Coordinates of C-alpha atoms in Angstrom, one line a residue:
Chain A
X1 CA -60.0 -150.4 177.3
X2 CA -63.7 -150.0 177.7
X3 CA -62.9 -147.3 180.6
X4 CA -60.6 -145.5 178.1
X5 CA -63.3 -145.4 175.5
X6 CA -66.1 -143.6 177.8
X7 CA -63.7 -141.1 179.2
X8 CA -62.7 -140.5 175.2
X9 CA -66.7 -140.0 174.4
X10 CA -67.5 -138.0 178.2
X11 CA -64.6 -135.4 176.8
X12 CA -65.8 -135.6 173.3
X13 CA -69.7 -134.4 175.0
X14 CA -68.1 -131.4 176.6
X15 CA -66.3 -130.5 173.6
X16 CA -69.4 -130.6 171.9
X17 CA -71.5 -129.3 174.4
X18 CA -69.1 -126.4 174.3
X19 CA -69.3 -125.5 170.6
X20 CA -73.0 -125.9 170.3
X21 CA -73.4 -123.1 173.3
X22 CA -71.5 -120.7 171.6
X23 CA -73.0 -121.3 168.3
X24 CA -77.0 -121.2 169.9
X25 CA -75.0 -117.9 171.5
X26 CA -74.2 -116.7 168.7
X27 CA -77.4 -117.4 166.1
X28 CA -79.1 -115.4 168.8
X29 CA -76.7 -112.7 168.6
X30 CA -77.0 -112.7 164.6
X31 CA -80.9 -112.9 165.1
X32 CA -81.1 -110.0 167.4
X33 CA -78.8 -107.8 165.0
X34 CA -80.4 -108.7 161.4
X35 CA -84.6 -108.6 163.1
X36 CA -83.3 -105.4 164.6
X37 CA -85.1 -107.3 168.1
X38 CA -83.7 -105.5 171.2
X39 CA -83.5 -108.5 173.2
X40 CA -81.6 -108.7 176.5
X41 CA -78.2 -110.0 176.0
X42 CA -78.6 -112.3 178.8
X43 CA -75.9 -115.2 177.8
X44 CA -73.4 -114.8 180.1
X45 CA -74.1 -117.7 182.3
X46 CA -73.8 -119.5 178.8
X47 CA -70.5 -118.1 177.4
X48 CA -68.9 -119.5 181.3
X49 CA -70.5 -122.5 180.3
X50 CA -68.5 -122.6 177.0
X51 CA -65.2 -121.8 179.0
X52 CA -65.9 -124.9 181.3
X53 CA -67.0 -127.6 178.9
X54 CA -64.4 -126.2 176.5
X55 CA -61.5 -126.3 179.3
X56 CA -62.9 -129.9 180.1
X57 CA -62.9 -130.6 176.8
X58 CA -58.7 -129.6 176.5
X59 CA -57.4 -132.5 178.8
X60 CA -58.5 -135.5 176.6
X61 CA -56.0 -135.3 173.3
X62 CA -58.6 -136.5 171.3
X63 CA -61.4 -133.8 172.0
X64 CA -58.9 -131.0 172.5
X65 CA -59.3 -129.3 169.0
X66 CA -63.2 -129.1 170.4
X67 CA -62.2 -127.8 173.5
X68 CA -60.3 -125.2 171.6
X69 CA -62.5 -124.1 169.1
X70 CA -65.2 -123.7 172.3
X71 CA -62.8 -121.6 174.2
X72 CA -62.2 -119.4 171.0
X73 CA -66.2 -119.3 170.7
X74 CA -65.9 -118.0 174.0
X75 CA -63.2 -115.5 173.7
X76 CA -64.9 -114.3 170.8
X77 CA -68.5 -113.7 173.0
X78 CA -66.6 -111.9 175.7
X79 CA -64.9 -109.5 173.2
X80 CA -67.9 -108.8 171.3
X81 CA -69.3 -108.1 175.1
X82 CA -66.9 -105.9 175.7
X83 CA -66.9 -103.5 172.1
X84 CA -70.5 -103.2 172.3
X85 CA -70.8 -102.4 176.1
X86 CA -68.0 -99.8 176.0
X87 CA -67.9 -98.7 172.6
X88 CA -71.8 -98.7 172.5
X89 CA -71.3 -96.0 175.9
X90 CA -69.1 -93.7 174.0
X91 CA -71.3 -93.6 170.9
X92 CA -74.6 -93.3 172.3
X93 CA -74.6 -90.0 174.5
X94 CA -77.4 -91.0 176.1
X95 CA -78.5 -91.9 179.7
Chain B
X1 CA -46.4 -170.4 142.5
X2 CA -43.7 -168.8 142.0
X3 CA -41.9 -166.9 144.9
X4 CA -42.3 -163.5 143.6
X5 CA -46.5 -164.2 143.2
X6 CA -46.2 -165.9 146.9
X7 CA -44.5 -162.6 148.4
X8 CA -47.5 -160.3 146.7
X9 CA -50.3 -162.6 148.0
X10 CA -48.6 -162.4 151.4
X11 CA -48.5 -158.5 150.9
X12 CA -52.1 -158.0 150.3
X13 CA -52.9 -160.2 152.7
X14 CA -51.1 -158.7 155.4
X15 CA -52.7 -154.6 154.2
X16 CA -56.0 -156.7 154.6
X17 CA -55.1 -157.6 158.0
X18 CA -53.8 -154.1 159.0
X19 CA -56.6 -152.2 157.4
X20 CA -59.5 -150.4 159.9
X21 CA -63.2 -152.0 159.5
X22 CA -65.6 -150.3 157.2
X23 CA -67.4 -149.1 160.4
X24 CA -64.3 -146.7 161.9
X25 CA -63.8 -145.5 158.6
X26 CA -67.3 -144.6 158.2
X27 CA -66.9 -143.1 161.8
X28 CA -63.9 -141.1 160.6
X29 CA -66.0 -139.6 157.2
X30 CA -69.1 -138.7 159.3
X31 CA -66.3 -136.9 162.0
X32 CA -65.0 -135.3 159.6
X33 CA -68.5 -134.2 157.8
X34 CA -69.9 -133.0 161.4
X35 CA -66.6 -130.8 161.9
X36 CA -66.9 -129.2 158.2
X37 CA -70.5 -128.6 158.8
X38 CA -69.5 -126.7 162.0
X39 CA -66.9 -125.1 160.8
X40 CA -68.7 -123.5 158.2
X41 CA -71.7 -122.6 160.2
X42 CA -69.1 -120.9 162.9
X43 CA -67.3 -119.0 160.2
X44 CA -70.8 -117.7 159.1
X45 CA -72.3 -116.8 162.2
X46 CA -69.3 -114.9 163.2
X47 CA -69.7 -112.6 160.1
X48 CA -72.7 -109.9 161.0
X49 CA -71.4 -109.9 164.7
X50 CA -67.9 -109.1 163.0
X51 CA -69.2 -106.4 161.0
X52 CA -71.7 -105.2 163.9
X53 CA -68.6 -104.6 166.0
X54 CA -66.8 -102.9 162.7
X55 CA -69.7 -100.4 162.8
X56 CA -69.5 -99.7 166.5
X57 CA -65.7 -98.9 166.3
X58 CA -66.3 -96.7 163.1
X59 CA -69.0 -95.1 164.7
X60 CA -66.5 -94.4 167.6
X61 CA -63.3 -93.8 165.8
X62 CA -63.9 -92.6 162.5
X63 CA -66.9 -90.3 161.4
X64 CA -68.3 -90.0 165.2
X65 CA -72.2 -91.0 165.7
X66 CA -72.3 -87.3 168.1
X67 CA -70.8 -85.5 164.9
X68 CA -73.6 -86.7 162.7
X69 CA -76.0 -85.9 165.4
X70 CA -74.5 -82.8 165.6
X71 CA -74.3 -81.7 162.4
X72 CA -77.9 -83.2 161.9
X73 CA -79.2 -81.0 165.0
X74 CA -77.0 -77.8 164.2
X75 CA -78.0 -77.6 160.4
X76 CA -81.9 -77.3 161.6
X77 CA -80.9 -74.7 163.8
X78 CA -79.6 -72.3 161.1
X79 CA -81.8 -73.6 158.2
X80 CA -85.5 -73.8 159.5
X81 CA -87.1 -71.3 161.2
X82 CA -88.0 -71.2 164.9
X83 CA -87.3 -74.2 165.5
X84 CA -85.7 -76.2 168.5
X85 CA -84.5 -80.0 169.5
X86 CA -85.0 -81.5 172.6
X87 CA -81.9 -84.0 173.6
X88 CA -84.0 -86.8 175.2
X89 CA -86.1 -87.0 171.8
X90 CA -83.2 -88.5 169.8
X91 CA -83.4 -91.8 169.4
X92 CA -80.5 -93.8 168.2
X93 CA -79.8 -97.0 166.8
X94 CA -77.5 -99.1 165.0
X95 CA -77.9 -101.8 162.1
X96 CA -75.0 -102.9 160.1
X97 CA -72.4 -100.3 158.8
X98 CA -75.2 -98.1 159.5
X99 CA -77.2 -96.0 161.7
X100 CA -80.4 -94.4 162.1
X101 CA -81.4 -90.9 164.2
X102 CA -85.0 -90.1 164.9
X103 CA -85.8 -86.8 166.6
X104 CA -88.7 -84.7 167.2
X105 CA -88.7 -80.7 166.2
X106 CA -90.4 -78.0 167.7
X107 CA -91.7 -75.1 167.4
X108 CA -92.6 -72.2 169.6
X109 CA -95.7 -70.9 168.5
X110 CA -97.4 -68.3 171.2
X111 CA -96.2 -68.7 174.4
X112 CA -95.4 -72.5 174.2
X113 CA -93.7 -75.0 172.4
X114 CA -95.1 -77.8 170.3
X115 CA -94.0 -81.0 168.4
X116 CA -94.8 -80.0 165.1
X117 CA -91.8 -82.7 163.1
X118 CA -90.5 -85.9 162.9
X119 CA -87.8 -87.0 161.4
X120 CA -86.6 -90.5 161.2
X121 CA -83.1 -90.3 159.0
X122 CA -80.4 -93.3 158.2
X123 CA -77.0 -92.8 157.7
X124 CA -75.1 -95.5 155.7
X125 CA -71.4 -94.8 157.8
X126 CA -71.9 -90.9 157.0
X127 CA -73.5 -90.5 153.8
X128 CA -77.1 -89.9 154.7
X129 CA -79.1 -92.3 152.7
X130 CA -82.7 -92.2 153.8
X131 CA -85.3 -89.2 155.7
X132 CA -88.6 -89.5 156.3
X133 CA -90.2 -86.2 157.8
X134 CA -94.0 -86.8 159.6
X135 CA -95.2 -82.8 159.6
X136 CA -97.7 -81.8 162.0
X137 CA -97.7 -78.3 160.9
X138 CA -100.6 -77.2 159.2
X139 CA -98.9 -74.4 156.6
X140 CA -95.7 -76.2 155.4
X141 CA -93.0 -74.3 153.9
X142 CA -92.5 -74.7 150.2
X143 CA -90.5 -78.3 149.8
X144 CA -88.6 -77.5 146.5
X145 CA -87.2 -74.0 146.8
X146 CA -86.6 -71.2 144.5
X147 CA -85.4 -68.1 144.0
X148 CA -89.0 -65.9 144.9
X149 CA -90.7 -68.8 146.9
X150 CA -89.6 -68.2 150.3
X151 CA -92.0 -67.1 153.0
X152 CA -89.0 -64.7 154.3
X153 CA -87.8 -62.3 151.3
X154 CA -85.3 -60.2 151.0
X155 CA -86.1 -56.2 150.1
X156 CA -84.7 -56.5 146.5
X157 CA -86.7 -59.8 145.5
X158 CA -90.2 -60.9 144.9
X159 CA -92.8 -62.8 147.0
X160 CA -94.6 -65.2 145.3
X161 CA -97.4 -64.9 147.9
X162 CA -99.8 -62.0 148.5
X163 CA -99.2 -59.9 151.7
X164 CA -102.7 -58.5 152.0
X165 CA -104.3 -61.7 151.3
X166 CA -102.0 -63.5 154.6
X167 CA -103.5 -59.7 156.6
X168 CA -106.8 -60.2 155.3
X169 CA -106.5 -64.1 157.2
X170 CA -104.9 -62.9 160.4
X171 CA -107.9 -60.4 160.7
X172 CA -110.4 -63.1 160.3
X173 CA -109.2 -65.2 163.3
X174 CA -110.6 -64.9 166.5
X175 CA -108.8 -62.4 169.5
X176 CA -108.1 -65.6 171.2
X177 CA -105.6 -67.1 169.3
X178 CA -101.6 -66.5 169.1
X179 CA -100.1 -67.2 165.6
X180 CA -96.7 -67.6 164.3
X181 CA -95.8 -64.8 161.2
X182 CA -92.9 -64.5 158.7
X183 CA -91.9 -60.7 158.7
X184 CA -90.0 -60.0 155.7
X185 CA -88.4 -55.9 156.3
X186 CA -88.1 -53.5 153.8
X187 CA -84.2 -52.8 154.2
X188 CA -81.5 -54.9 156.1
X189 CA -81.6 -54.3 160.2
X190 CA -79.3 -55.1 163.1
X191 CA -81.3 -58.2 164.8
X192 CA -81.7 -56.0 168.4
X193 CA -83.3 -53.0 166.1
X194 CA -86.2 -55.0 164.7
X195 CA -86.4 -57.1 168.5
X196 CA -86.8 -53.2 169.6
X197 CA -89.8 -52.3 167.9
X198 CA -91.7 -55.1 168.2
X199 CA -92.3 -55.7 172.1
X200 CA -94.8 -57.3 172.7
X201 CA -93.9 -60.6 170.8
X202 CA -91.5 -62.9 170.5
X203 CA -88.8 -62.8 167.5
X204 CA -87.6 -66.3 167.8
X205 CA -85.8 -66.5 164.7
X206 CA -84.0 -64.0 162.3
X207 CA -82.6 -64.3 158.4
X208 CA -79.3 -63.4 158.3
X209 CA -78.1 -61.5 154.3
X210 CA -75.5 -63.5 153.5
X211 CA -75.2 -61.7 150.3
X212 CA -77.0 -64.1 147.9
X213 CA -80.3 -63.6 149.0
X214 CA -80.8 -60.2 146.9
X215 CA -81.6 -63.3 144.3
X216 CA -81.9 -66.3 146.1
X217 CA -78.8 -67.3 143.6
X218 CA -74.9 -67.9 144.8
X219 CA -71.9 -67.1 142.7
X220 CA -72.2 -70.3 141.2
X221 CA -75.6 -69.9 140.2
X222 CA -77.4 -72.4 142.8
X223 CA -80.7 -71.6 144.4
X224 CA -80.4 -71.4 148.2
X225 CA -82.9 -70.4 150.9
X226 CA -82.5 -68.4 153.7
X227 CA -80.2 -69.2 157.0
X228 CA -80.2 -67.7 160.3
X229 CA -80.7 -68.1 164.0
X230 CA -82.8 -68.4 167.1
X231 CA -83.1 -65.0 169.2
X232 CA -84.4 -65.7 172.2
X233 CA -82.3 -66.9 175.2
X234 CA -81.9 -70.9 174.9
X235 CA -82.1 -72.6 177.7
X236 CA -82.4 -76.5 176.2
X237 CA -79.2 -78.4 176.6
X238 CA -79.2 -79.5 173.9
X239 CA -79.2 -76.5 172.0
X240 CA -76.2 -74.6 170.5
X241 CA -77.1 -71.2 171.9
X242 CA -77.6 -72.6 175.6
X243 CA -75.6 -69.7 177.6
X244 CA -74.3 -68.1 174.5
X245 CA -73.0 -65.1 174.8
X246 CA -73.7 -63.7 171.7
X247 CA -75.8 -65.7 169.1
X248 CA -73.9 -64.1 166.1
X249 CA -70.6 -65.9 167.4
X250 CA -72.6 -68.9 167.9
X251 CA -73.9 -68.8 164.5
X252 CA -70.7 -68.1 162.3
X253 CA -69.2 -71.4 164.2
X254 CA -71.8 -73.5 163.2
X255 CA -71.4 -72.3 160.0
X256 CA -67.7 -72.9 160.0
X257 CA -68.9 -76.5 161.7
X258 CA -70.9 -77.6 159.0
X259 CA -68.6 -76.1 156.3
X260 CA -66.7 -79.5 157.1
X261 CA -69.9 -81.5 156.4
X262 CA -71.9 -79.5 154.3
X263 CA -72.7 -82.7 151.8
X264 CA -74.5 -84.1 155.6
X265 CA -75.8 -80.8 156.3
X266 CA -77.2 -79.7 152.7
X267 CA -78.7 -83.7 152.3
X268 CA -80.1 -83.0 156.1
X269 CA -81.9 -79.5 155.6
X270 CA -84.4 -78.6 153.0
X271 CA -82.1 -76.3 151.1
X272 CA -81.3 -77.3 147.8
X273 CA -77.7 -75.8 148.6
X274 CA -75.7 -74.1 151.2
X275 CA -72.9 -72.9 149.7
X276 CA -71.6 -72.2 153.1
X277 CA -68.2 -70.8 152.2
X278 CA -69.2 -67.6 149.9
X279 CA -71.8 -67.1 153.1
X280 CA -69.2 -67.5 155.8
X281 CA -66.9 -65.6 153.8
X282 CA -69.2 -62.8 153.0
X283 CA -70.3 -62.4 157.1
X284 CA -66.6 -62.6 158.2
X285 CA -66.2 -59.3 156.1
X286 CA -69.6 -57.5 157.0
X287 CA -71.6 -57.3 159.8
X288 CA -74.8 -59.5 160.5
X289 CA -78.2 -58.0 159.6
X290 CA -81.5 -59.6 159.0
X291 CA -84.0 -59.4 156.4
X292 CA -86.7 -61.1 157.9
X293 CA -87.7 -62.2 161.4
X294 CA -90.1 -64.8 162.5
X295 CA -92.2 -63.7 165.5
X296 CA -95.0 -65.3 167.4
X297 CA -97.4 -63.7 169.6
X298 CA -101.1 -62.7 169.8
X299 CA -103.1 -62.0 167.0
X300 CA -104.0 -58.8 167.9
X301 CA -100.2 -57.4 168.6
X302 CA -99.2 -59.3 165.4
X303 CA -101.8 -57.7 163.6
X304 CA -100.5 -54.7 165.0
X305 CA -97.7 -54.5 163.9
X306 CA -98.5 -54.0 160.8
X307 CA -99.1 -50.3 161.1
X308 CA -94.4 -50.2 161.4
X309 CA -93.0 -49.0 158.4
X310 CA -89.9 -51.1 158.4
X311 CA -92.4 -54.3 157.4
X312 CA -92.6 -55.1 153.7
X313 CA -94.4 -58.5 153.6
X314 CA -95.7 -60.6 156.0
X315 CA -96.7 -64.6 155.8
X316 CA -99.0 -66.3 158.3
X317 CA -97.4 -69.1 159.6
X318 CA -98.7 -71.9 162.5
X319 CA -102.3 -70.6 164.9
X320 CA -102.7 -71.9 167.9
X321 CA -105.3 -71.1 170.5
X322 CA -104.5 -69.0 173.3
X323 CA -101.4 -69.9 175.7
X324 CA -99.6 -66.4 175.9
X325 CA -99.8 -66.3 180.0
X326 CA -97.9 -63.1 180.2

C-alpha cells in the first residue's frame, strides 16, 4: 500500500515538474515579448523536458490530467516555435 | 427508543464511519486550489504569445510587413527630393499587433552620399500610428506645406523665398565646396532637355507637372507638394529604379502602387495630400515634363549655371566640402 502511494506521489512530481517547465517557458516567452528583450530562445532542451516528465506523468491514472496539460504546454511551445521561425522568415526579408 | 429513532442513529452512525478524515478533505481543497491557480496562470500566459503569433500571421497573410516597407520606401522615393534607401539600414521589429520600421535616408550631395534622416515609424497592423524623423540636414524643407512654400516652384506660382538672396549665399562660399540646389525652370521641359544643359552636375531628382502644381491646389481644393523621381542610374538594390529601363515607367507604377495605399503613403511622406488619382490620371493622358530639378555639383558649375535662361529660381540646398573626384 505504501509502494502504491510513492509511485502515486513520483508520477504526481513529473506531472508537476512538467507543468512548471512550460509555465517558467512560457513567463520567459511573455517577458521577452512585453520588455521587447531580444533574448535567445534557447528552451528547447526544456520544452523535451516537458514531453518526458509529461509522458511519465500519463501512465499513473491519478497524475494523468498533469501529464496532459504538460504535453499540451509542450505542443503549444513547439507550435509557437514553429510560426515564429517560419513565419518570422517570410516577413522579415532580411539576411 | 423507538425503532424508527434506532434506524436513524444507526444511519448517521454508519455516514460517520464512511466519511474521509478532515485531513484528505483538506488534501482534496488545497488540490483543487493549486490546479485553479495553475490553470489560470496557464490561460494567462498563453495570451500575449497567442496574439504574438496572431501578429506574425497577419503580418504574413494579410496586410504583408514587405508591402508596408514598400510603400514606406517607394512613397520617399517620389515625394522627397534626391533621396535614396539603403536595404541593410531597415530595421524591423515586431511588438504586439504591431510593428515598427526604422531606416536611414540619404542623400547625394556632391559626388557622394550621406546619411542625412532617420526615421523610426510604427505601424499599428497597417495604420501608421507613430514617426519620429532625427534630421541631419542643415536647411530643412518647410514641414507644413503650402501652396507658394516649396523650394521647387512651378513657372505660374510664387516663391516665397528670394532667388538673389540663395545666389548672393552660393557666391559667398568657398571654391572648395559642392552644394546641393533646387532649380525651379521657367517653362515645363522633357527631364533629358534640362539633364542636357547642365553637364557638368548631377540632376538627381526631377518634379514631375502633374497638373496641380500651377497652384499647389488639386481639384478638390487640397494643398499638395511636388512629386517626382530620381535621374541618375540606380544601382542600390533596394531601390525601385535599379535596372529600370525607363524611370517614367518606373514612376507611373509606383504611383499606381501607392494609389492602393495612399492613406500609408500620404501619413508616410511630408505631403499634406497626394491625391494620386487626378495625378496619375493627368500623366496617363500627357506626357511627363519637369518644372524643377534638383542638382548637386560644385559650387562654381552651380553657380554657373545661373547664366541659362531656362532657370527661374534657384534654392540652396545641403554644402558639403569637396568630394567631386571626377
Amino acid at each position: 500500500m505504501e509502494l502504491g502511494a510513492l509511485k502515486q506521489s513520483i508520477f504526481n512530481v513529473f506531472g508537476w515538474a512538467s507543468v512548471s517547465l512550460g509555465l517558467w517557458t512560457l513567463i520567459m516567452i511573455n517577458s521577452w515579448i512585453i520588455v521587447g528583450y531580444d533574448a535567445p530562445f534557447t528552451s528547447r532542451n526544456f520544452i523535451i523536458l516537458i514531453f518526458i516528465f509529461g509522458i511519465i506523468a500519463t501512465i499513473s491514472k491519478s497524475s494523468r490530467s498533469l501529464g496532459m496539460w504538460g504535453i499540451f504546454l509542450g505542443c503549444y511551445l513547439v507550435l509557437f516555435m514553429i510560426v515564429i521561425f517560419f513565419v518570422g522568415w517570410f516577413i522579415i526579408p532580411f539576411p | 427508543m423507538d425503532s424508527y429513532k434506532q434506524l436513524l442513529q444507526q444511519a448517521k452512525d454508519s455516514e460517520k464511519g464512511d466519511a474521509p478524515s478532515t485531513n484528505v478533505i483538506k488534501k482534496a481543497v488545497a488540490s483543487s486550489k493549486r490546479k485553479l491557480i495553475v490553470t489560470t496562470l496557464t490561460i494567462a500566459l498563453l495570451i500575449v504569445p497567442t496574439c504574438y503569433m496572431l501578429t506574425f500571421l497577419y503580418y504574413a497573410f494579410g496586410t504583408k510587413s514587405t508591402t508596408l516597407m514598400d510603400v514606406t520606401s517607394q512613397t520617399l522615393y517620389v515625394t522627397e527630393p534626391n533621396t535614396t534607401l539603403e536595404e541593410l539600414e531597415f530595421d524591423m521589429n515586431f511588438s504586439l499587433f504591431s510593428m515598427g520600421l526604422s531606416f536611414e535616408q540619404f542623400k547625394q550631395i556632391g559626388d557622394e552620399v550621406y546619411p542625412v534622416k532617420h526615421y523610426d515609424t510604427r505601424f499599428m497592423l497597417n495604420n501608421l500610428v507613430e514617426k519620429n524623423i532625427t534630421s541631419k540636414l542643415e536647411k530643412s524643407y518647410p514641414k507644413y506645406p503650402t501652396e507658394t512654400n516649396q523650394w521647387l516652384v512651378h513657372p505660374d506660382n510664387r516663391a516665397e523665398f528670394n532667388t538673389i538672396e540663395e545666389q548672393r549665399k552660393l557666391k559667398g562660399l568657398p571654391n572648395e565646396t559642392v552644394v546641393e540646389a533646387y532649380i525651379s525652370l521657367n517653362d515645363l521641359y522633357s527631364v533629358d532637355k534640362v539633364i542636357q544643359q547642365m553637364p557638368n552636375v548631377d540632376v538627381t531628382w526631377a518634379a514631375i507637372y502633374t497638373g496641380v502644381e500651377d497652384t499647389m491646389l488639386s481639384a478638390r481644393g487640397n494643398v499638395v507638394s511636388p512629386i517626382g523621381y530620381p535621374v541618375q542610374p540606380d544601382q542600390t538594390n533596394w531601390s525601385p529604379f535599379k535596372n529600370a529601363t525607363s524611370h517614367e515607367q518606373t514612376f507611373l507604377s509606383i504611383l499606381n502602387f501607392l494609389a492602393d495605399y495612399e492613406e500609408t503613403a500620404t501619413a508616410v511622406s511630408a505631403h499634406k495630400n497626394l491625391d494620386l488619382k487626378e495625378r496619375i490620371k493627368y500623366l496617363e493622358q500627357h506626357d511627363m515634363k519637369t518644372y524643377g530639378v534638383v542638382i548637386t555639383g560644385p559650387k562654381a558649375e552651380v553657380e554657373q549655371l545661373q547664366t541659362l535662361t531656362m532657370i527661374k529660381h534657384m534654392k540652396l540646398g545641403e554644402v558639403k566640402l569637396w568630394n567631386w573626384v571626377r
